[in-house]
Tab-separated table of C-alpha atoms in Angstrom:
chain	number	residue	atom	x	y	z
E	128	MET	CA	-19.385	-9.895	21.149
E	129	LYS	CA	-21.574	-6.977	22.694
E	130	ARG	CA	-21.668	-7.176	26.492
E	131	LYS	CA	-24.927	-6.966	28.537
E	132	SER	CA	-26.456	-5.231	31.407
E	133	LEU	CA	-29.337	-6.429	33.335
E	134	ILE	CA	-30.004	-3.344	35.681
E	135	TYR	CA	-31.977	-1.580	33.113
E	136	SER	CA	-34.591	-4.338	32.818
E	137	LEU	CA	-35.165	-4.124	36.580
E	138	LEU	CA	-35.338	-0.294	36.194
E	139	LEU	CA	-37.977	-0.538	33.777
E	140	ALA	CA	-39.920	-2.989	35.653
E	141	ILE	CA	-40.086	-0.396	38.392
E	142	ILE	CA	-41.225	2.322	36.225
E	143	VAL	CA	-43.928	0.135	34.720
E	144	SER	CA	-45.195	-0.828	38.046
E	145	VAL	CA	-45.673	2.767	38.867
E	146	VAL	CA	-46.977	3.874	35.511
E	147	SER	CA	-49.543	1.041	35.258
E	148	GLY	CA	-51.249	1.938	38.633
E	149	SER	CA	-50.127	-0.757	40.865
E	150	GLY	CA	-49.115	2.011	42.911
E	151	SER	CA	-48.998	0.105	46.198
E	152	ILE	CA	-45.297	1.082	46.348
E	153	HIS	CA	-45.892	5.039	46.368
E	154	ALA	CA	-48.849	5.561	48.368
E	155	ALA	CA	-50.150	9.138	49.003
E	156	ALA	CA	-49.124	10.964	51.989
E	157	ARG	CA	-50.879	9.852	55.353
E	158	ASN	CA	-51.802	11.635	58.409
E	159	ILE	CA	-49.591	11.316	61.401
E	160	THR	CA	-52.765	10.616	63.704
E	161	ASP	CA	-53.521	7.468	61.337
E	162	ILE	CA	-50.580	5.937	63.257
E	163	VAL	CA	-50.526	7.675	66.671
E	164	LYS	CA	-52.661	9.527	69.252
E	165	VAL	CA	-51.444	13.200	70.061
E	166	THR	CA	-51.934	14.427	73.559
E	167	LYS	CA	-51.161	18.360	73.746
E	168	PRO	CA	-52.183	21.414	75.741
E	169	ALA	CA	-54.313	24.001	74.080
E	170	GLU	CA	-53.539	26.731	76.469
E	171	ILE	CA	-50.477	27.296	79.010
E	172	LYS	CA	-50.116	29.861	81.814
E	173	VAL	CA	-47.043	32.055	81.440
E	174	GLY	CA	-44.143	30.396	83.180
E	175	GLU	CA	-45.645	26.948	83.259
E	176	TRP	CA	-44.795	23.766	81.522
E	177	LYS	CA	-46.996	21.023	79.853
E	178	SER	CA	-46.302	17.815	78.418
E	179	TYR	CA	-46.773	17.085	74.617
E	180	GLU	CA	-46.988	13.203	74.221
E	181	ILE	CA	-47.325	10.727	71.294
E	182	ALA	CA	-48.943	7.087	71.829
E	183	ILE	CA	-48.335	4.557	68.975
E	184	THR	CA	-51.823	3.249	67.786
E	185	ASP	CA	-50.832	1.391	64.554
E	186	TRP	CA	-47.785	-0.995	65.076
E	187	THR	CA	-48.150	-2.147	61.257
E	188	ASP	CA	-45.789	0.762	60.272
E	189	ALA	CA	-42.285	-0.890	60.600
E	190	ASP	CA	-40.672	2.484	61.070
E	191	VAL	CA	-43.060	4.095	63.516
E	192	THR	CA	-40.599	3.620	66.543
E	193	GLU	CA	-37.996	5.496	64.419
E	194	HIS	CA	-39.788	8.500	63.738
E	195	ASP	CA	-39.097	11.731	65.728
E	196	PHE	CA	-42.265	13.197	66.667
E	197	THR	CA	-40.574	16.476	68.412
E	198	PRO	CA	-42.649	19.617	67.446
E	199	ILE	CA	-40.904	22.763	66.137
E	200	SER	CA	-42.444	26.179	67.398
E	201	SER	CA	-43.051	29.082	65.405
E	202	ASP	CA	-42.132	31.372	68.111
E	203	GLU	CA	-40.056	30.517	71.002
E	204	ASN	CA	-40.372	33.720	72.725
E	205	VAL	CA	-44.158	32.512	73.201
E	206	VAL	CA	-43.522	28.588	73.646
E	207	LYS	CA	-40.336	26.937	73.872
E	208	VAL	CA	-39.912	23.316	73.208
E	209	VAL	CA	-37.762	21.066	75.440
E	210	ARG	CA	-37.316	17.459	73.758
E	211	LYS	CA	-37.326	14.532	76.058
E	212	THR	CA	-37.513	11.594	73.670
E	213	ASN	CA	-38.976	11.003	70.230
E	214	TRP	CA	-42.287	10.855	71.800
E	215	VAL	CA	-42.397	13.321	74.704
E	216	SER	CA	-41.404	16.981	74.752
E	217	GLU	CA	-42.098	19.573	77.397
E	218	LEU	CA	-43.723	22.808	76.227
E	219	HIS	CA	-42.673	25.797	78.255
E	220	ALA	CA	-44.618	28.935	78.074
E	221	ILE	CA	-42.448	32.257	77.987
E	222	ASN	CA	-44.663	35.071	77.082
E	223	LYS	CA	-48.388	35.540	76.497
E	224	GLY	CA	-49.373	34.961	72.681
E	225	ILE	CA	-49.984	32.165	70.390
E	226	ALA	CA	-47.502	29.752	69.074
E	227	THR	CA	-48.048	27.243	65.974
E	228	LEU	CA	-46.193	23.981	66.418
E	229	THR	CA	-45.473	21.555	63.745
E	230	VAL	CA	-44.549	18.051	63.691
E	231	ASN	CA	-42.771	16.722	60.412
E	232	ILE	CA	-41.729	13.057	60.445
E	233	GLY	CA	-41.045	12.561	56.441
E	234	GLU	CA	-42.474	12.810	53.118
E	235	ASN	CA	-44.649	9.708	53.688
E	236	PHE	CA	-46.797	11.797	56.167
E	237	GLU	CA	-48.567	15.406	56.011
E	238	PRO	CA	-46.989	17.788	58.647
E	239	TYR	CA	-49.173	17.915	61.718
E	240	VAL	CA	-49.836	21.272	63.031
E	241	PHE	CA	-51.511	22.534	66.250
E	242	THR	CA	-51.488	25.955	68.125
E	243	VAL	CA	-50.939	26.679	71.726
E	244	GLN	CA	-51.900	29.954	73.612
E	245	VAL	CA	-50.061	31.226	76.468
E	246	VAL	CA	-52.298	33.343	78.791
E	247	ASP	CA	-51.826	35.365	82.101
E	248	ASP	CA	-54.632	33.334	83.719
E	249	TYR	CA	-56.523	30.266	82.451
E	250	THR	CA	-59.680	30.976	81.043
E	251	VAL	CA	-60.856	27.417	81.215
E	252	ILE	CA	-59.764	24.563	83.441
E	253	PRO	CA	-56.340	23.502	81.747
E	254	LYS	CA	-56.844	20.275	80.358
E	255	PRO	CA	-54.895	18.624	77.685
E	256	THR	CA	-56.778	17.671	74.604
E	257	SER	CA	-56.629	14.499	72.983
E	258	GLU	CA	-57.209	13.717	69.184
E	259	PRO	CA	-60.264	11.578	68.980
E	260	THR	CA	-59.363	7.981	68.706
E	261	LYS	CA	-60.108	6.443	65.385
E	262	PRO	CA	-60.717	2.755	64.864
E	263	VAL	CA	-57.208	1.277	63.684
E	264	ILE	CA	-58.170	-0.703	60.448
E	265	ILE	CA	-55.379	-3.047	59.601
E	266	LYS	CA	-55.185	-3.728	55.853
E	267	GLU	CA	-52.994	-6.624	54.986
E	268	PRO	CA	-50.800	-6.135	51.728
E	269	THR	CA	-51.909	-8.472	49.045
E	270	ARG	CA	-49.313	-10.840	47.501
E	271	GLU	CA	-48.725	-8.590	44.277
E	272	GLU	CA	-48.030	-5.590	46.717
E	273	ILE	CA	-45.584	-7.570	48.606
E	274	MET	CA	-43.698	-8.842	45.572
E	275	LEU	CA	-43.720	-5.560	43.944
E	276	GLN	CA	-42.348	-4.024	47.182
E	277	ASP	CA	-39.617	-6.968	47.133
E	278	MET	CA	-38.588	-5.946	43.535
E	279	GLU	CA	-38.378	-2.298	44.423
E	280	ASP	CA	-36.297	-3.256	47.503
E	281	TYR	CA	-33.721	-5.257	45.374
E	282	ASN	CA	-33.552	-2.348	42.994
E	283	GLU	CA	-32.744	0.131	45.648
E	284	GLN	CA	-29.823	-2.252	46.686
E	285	LEU	CA	-28.576	-2.228	43.035
E	286	GLN	CA	-28.514	1.482	42.808
E	287	PRO	CA	-25.041	2.207	44.614
E	288	ILE	CA	-23.313	-0.208	42.132
E	289	ALA	CA	-25.232	0.417	38.943
E	290	SER	CA	-22.448	2.892	37.672
E	291	TYR	CA	-19.930	0.496	38.071
E	292	GLU	CA	-21.602	-1.603	35.329
E	293	ASP	CA	-22.565	1.112	33.402
E	294	LYS	CA	-19.064	2.402	32.984
E	295	ALA	CA	-17.587	-0.968	32.435
E	296	ILE	CA	-19.981	-2.228	29.792
E	297	ASP	CA	-20.369	1.189	27.908
E	298	THR	CA	-16.677	1.554	27.676
E	299	PHE	CA	-16.060	-2.056	26.570
E	300	ASN	CA	-18.812	-1.809	23.778
E	301	GLN	CA	-17.558	1.484	22.681
E	302	ASN	CA	-13.811	0.141	21.960
E	303	ARG	CA	-14.232	-3.489	21.328
E	304	LEU	CA	-12.924	-3.747	17.968
E	305	LEU	CA	-9.558	-5.583	17.799
E	306	ASN	CA	-6.651	-5.509	15.293
E	307	ASP	CA	-2.921	-4.892	15.437
E	308	SER	CA	-3.522	-1.110	15.438
E	309	THR	CA	-6.025	-1.288	18.380
E	310	ARG	CA	-4.532	-3.931	20.644
E	311	LYS	CA	-2.842	-1.207	22.794
E	312	SER	CA	-5.819	0.843	23.214
E	313	LEU	CA	-8.234	-1.942	23.825
E	314	PHE	CA	-5.654	-3.542	26.538
E	315	LEU	CA	-5.638	-0.173	28.322
E	316	THR	CA	-9.379	0.039	28.049
E	317	LEU	CA	-9.603	-3.318	29.585
E	318	ASN	CA	-7.072	-2.854	32.134
E	319	ASN	CA	-7.763	0.611	33.349
E	320	THR	CA	-11.412	1.031	33.092
E	321	VAL	CA	-13.435	-1.861	32.343
E	322	LEU	CA	-11.929	-4.461	34.802
E	323	PRO	CA	-11.775	-2.032	38.147
E	324	ASN	CA	-15.316	-0.960	37.343
E	325	TYR	CA	-16.723	-4.480	36.677
E	326	THR	CA	-14.776	-6.031	39.511
E	327	LYS	CA	-16.395	-3.413	41.922
E	328	PHE	CA	-19.976	-4.173	40.270
E	329	VAL	CA	-19.363	-8.024	40.903
E	330	SER	CA	-18.299	-7.630	44.394
E	331	GLY	CA	-21.378	-5.378	45.291
E	332	LEU	CA	-23.764	-8.134	43.802
E	333	LYS	CA	-22.419	-10.681	45.996
E	334	ASN	CA	-23.606	-8.565	49.019
E	335	LEU	CA	-27.263	-8.023	47.481
E	336	ARG	CA	-30.183	-9.829	49.479
E	337	PRO	CA	-33.114	-10.628	47.533
E	338	ASN	CA	-36.185	-10.671	49.843
E	339	ASN	CA	-38.049	-13.760	48.143
E	340	ALA	CA	-37.230	-17.064	46.575
E	341	GLU	CA	-38.124	-15.770	42.898
E	342	LEU	CA	-36.032	-12.810	43.134
E	343	LYS	CA	-33.351	-15.049	44.680
E	344	GLU	CA	-33.462	-17.235	41.688
E	345	ILE	CA	-33.366	-14.258	39.254
E	346	HIS	CA	-30.375	-12.946	41.486
E	347	ASN	CA	-28.263	-16.115	41.221
E	348	TYR	CA	-28.525	-16.017	37.523
E	349	PHE	CA	-27.602	-12.384	37.424
E	350	LEU	CA	-24.722	-12.925	39.659
E	351	ALA	CA	-23.546	-16.139	37.720
E	352	GLY	CA	-23.741	-14.136	34.404
E	353	ALA	CA	-21.584	-11.003	35.774
E	354	LYS	CA	-18.919	-13.425	37.078
E	355	LEU	CA	-18.683	-15.010	33.744
E	356	GLN	CA	-18.407	-11.814	31.951
E	357	LEU	CA	-15.983	-10.596	34.466
E	358	GLU	CA	-13.782	-13.875	33.797
E	359	GLY	CA	-14.012	-13.118	30.107
E	360	PHE	CA	-12.792	-9.433	30.636
E	361	ILE	CA	-9.604	-10.727	32.264
E	362	ILE	CA	-8.965	-13.481	29.920
E	363	MET	CA	-9.241	-10.973	26.993
E	364	ARG	CA	-6.883	-8.456	28.652
E	365	ASP	CA	-4.453	-10.838	29.382
E	366	SER	CA	-4.282	-11.864	25.596
E	367	LEU	CA	-3.410	-8.330	24.744
E	368	LYS	CA	-0.340	-7.890	27.015
E	369	THR	CA	2.229	-8.541	24.430
E	370	THR	CA	2.506	-6.995	21.035
E	371	LYS	CA	1.511	-10.315	19.428
E	372	ILE	CA	-2.125	-10.752	19.993
E	373	ASN	CA	-3.026	-14.213	21.349
E	374	TYR	CA	-6.427	-14.487	19.350
E	375	SER	CA	-7.058	-17.924	20.856
E	376	LYS	CA	-6.869	-16.581	24.268
E	377	PHE	CA	-8.851	-13.472	23.254
E	378	ASN	CA	-11.489	-15.748	21.486
E	379	ALA	CA	-11.683	-17.947	24.926
E	380	GLY	CA	-12.371	-14.644	26.627
E	381	GLU	CA	-15.250	-13.847	24.377
E	382	LYS	CA	-16.669	-17.280	24.629
E	383	LYS	CA	-16.632	-17.023	28.294
E	384	GLY	CA	-18.463	-13.593	28.167
E	385	ALA	CA	-21.125	-15.375	25.823
E	386	GLU	CA	-21.502	-17.865	28.512
E	387	GLY	CA	-22.244	-15.096	31.023
E	388	ILE	CA	-24.792	-13.298	28.542
E	389	LYS	CA	-26.621	-16.691	28.617
E	390	GLN	CA	-27.035	-16.663	32.246
E	391	LEU	CA	-27.989	-12.851	31.866
E	392	ASP	CA	-30.692	-13.581	29.421
E	393	LYS	CA	-32.059	-16.405	31.515
E	394	ALA	CA	-32.184	-13.833	34.357
E	395	GLY	CA	-33.901	-11.398	32.044
E	396	MET	CA	-36.670	-13.919	31.140
E	397	LEU	CA	-37.437	-14.892	34.745
E	398	LEU	CA	-37.664	-10.994	35.412
E	399	ASP	CA	-40.005	-10.957	32.459
E	400	LYS	CA	-42.020	-13.614	34.013
E	401	TYR	CA	-41.902	-11.949	37.589
E	402	LYS	CA	-43.371	-8.681	36.432
E	403	SER	CA	-46.177	-10.494	34.244
E	404	LYS	CA	-47.368	-12.143	37.377
E	405	TYR	CA	-47.109	-9.081	39.901
E	406	ILE	CA	-47.517	-5.953	37.580
E	407	LYS	CA	-51.146	-5.645	36.572
């Protein structure tokens, strides 16, 4: 019986959710000033130090405290940056000129760029300029957005172990024909490739943590089906250890694998139901 993989169904669900425009998962890049207020000098006298500081204004970004907002100077002969923390740096004016400073906290945010002029004497009373404070509008995610994000999180957990399942299932399906002349090659296929890879896959599945009850139910069927397929592979491998094929035992392994496929089919049905509910 041809063995089955569920990972492609989940990957397809992720692709469909993006193509169909439920694109709450991958939003356009935001401005840094949407989540923080930046305090910085516009002008510094040669030899002096001025502070660059970040104040968090939007705590709905779960990773906001992990970002490093240290700016990078375009010319350290003019302005040198001395990092104190993720949110505070000292700017040292070295020589007269203008330096461009850039803050980059990752692909989800546009780089924040500002300039600092180093002068011999202040042309104006030195006063750090602050970005105008914008009202913070907190948009609560919809249930659909949360459930789609949960599905993507689960898919990301699957990725490191997906290659083990692919290798095991593809290899078995390409070499599953059994007769006296193929017994040894099928035994070696199961023993040396299929079982080592599928064992790693099942072990990885046990460590996955779905984020909601519906995905947990899908995961439980998925794990149960994978365990049964693994048991079936072991039984089939053992039926081929001697030159005389134990067909009764081999058929029992096939039957165990078929039970696993039923569990995977159930997981696939529940996944289709999940997609129809939350991918609009």
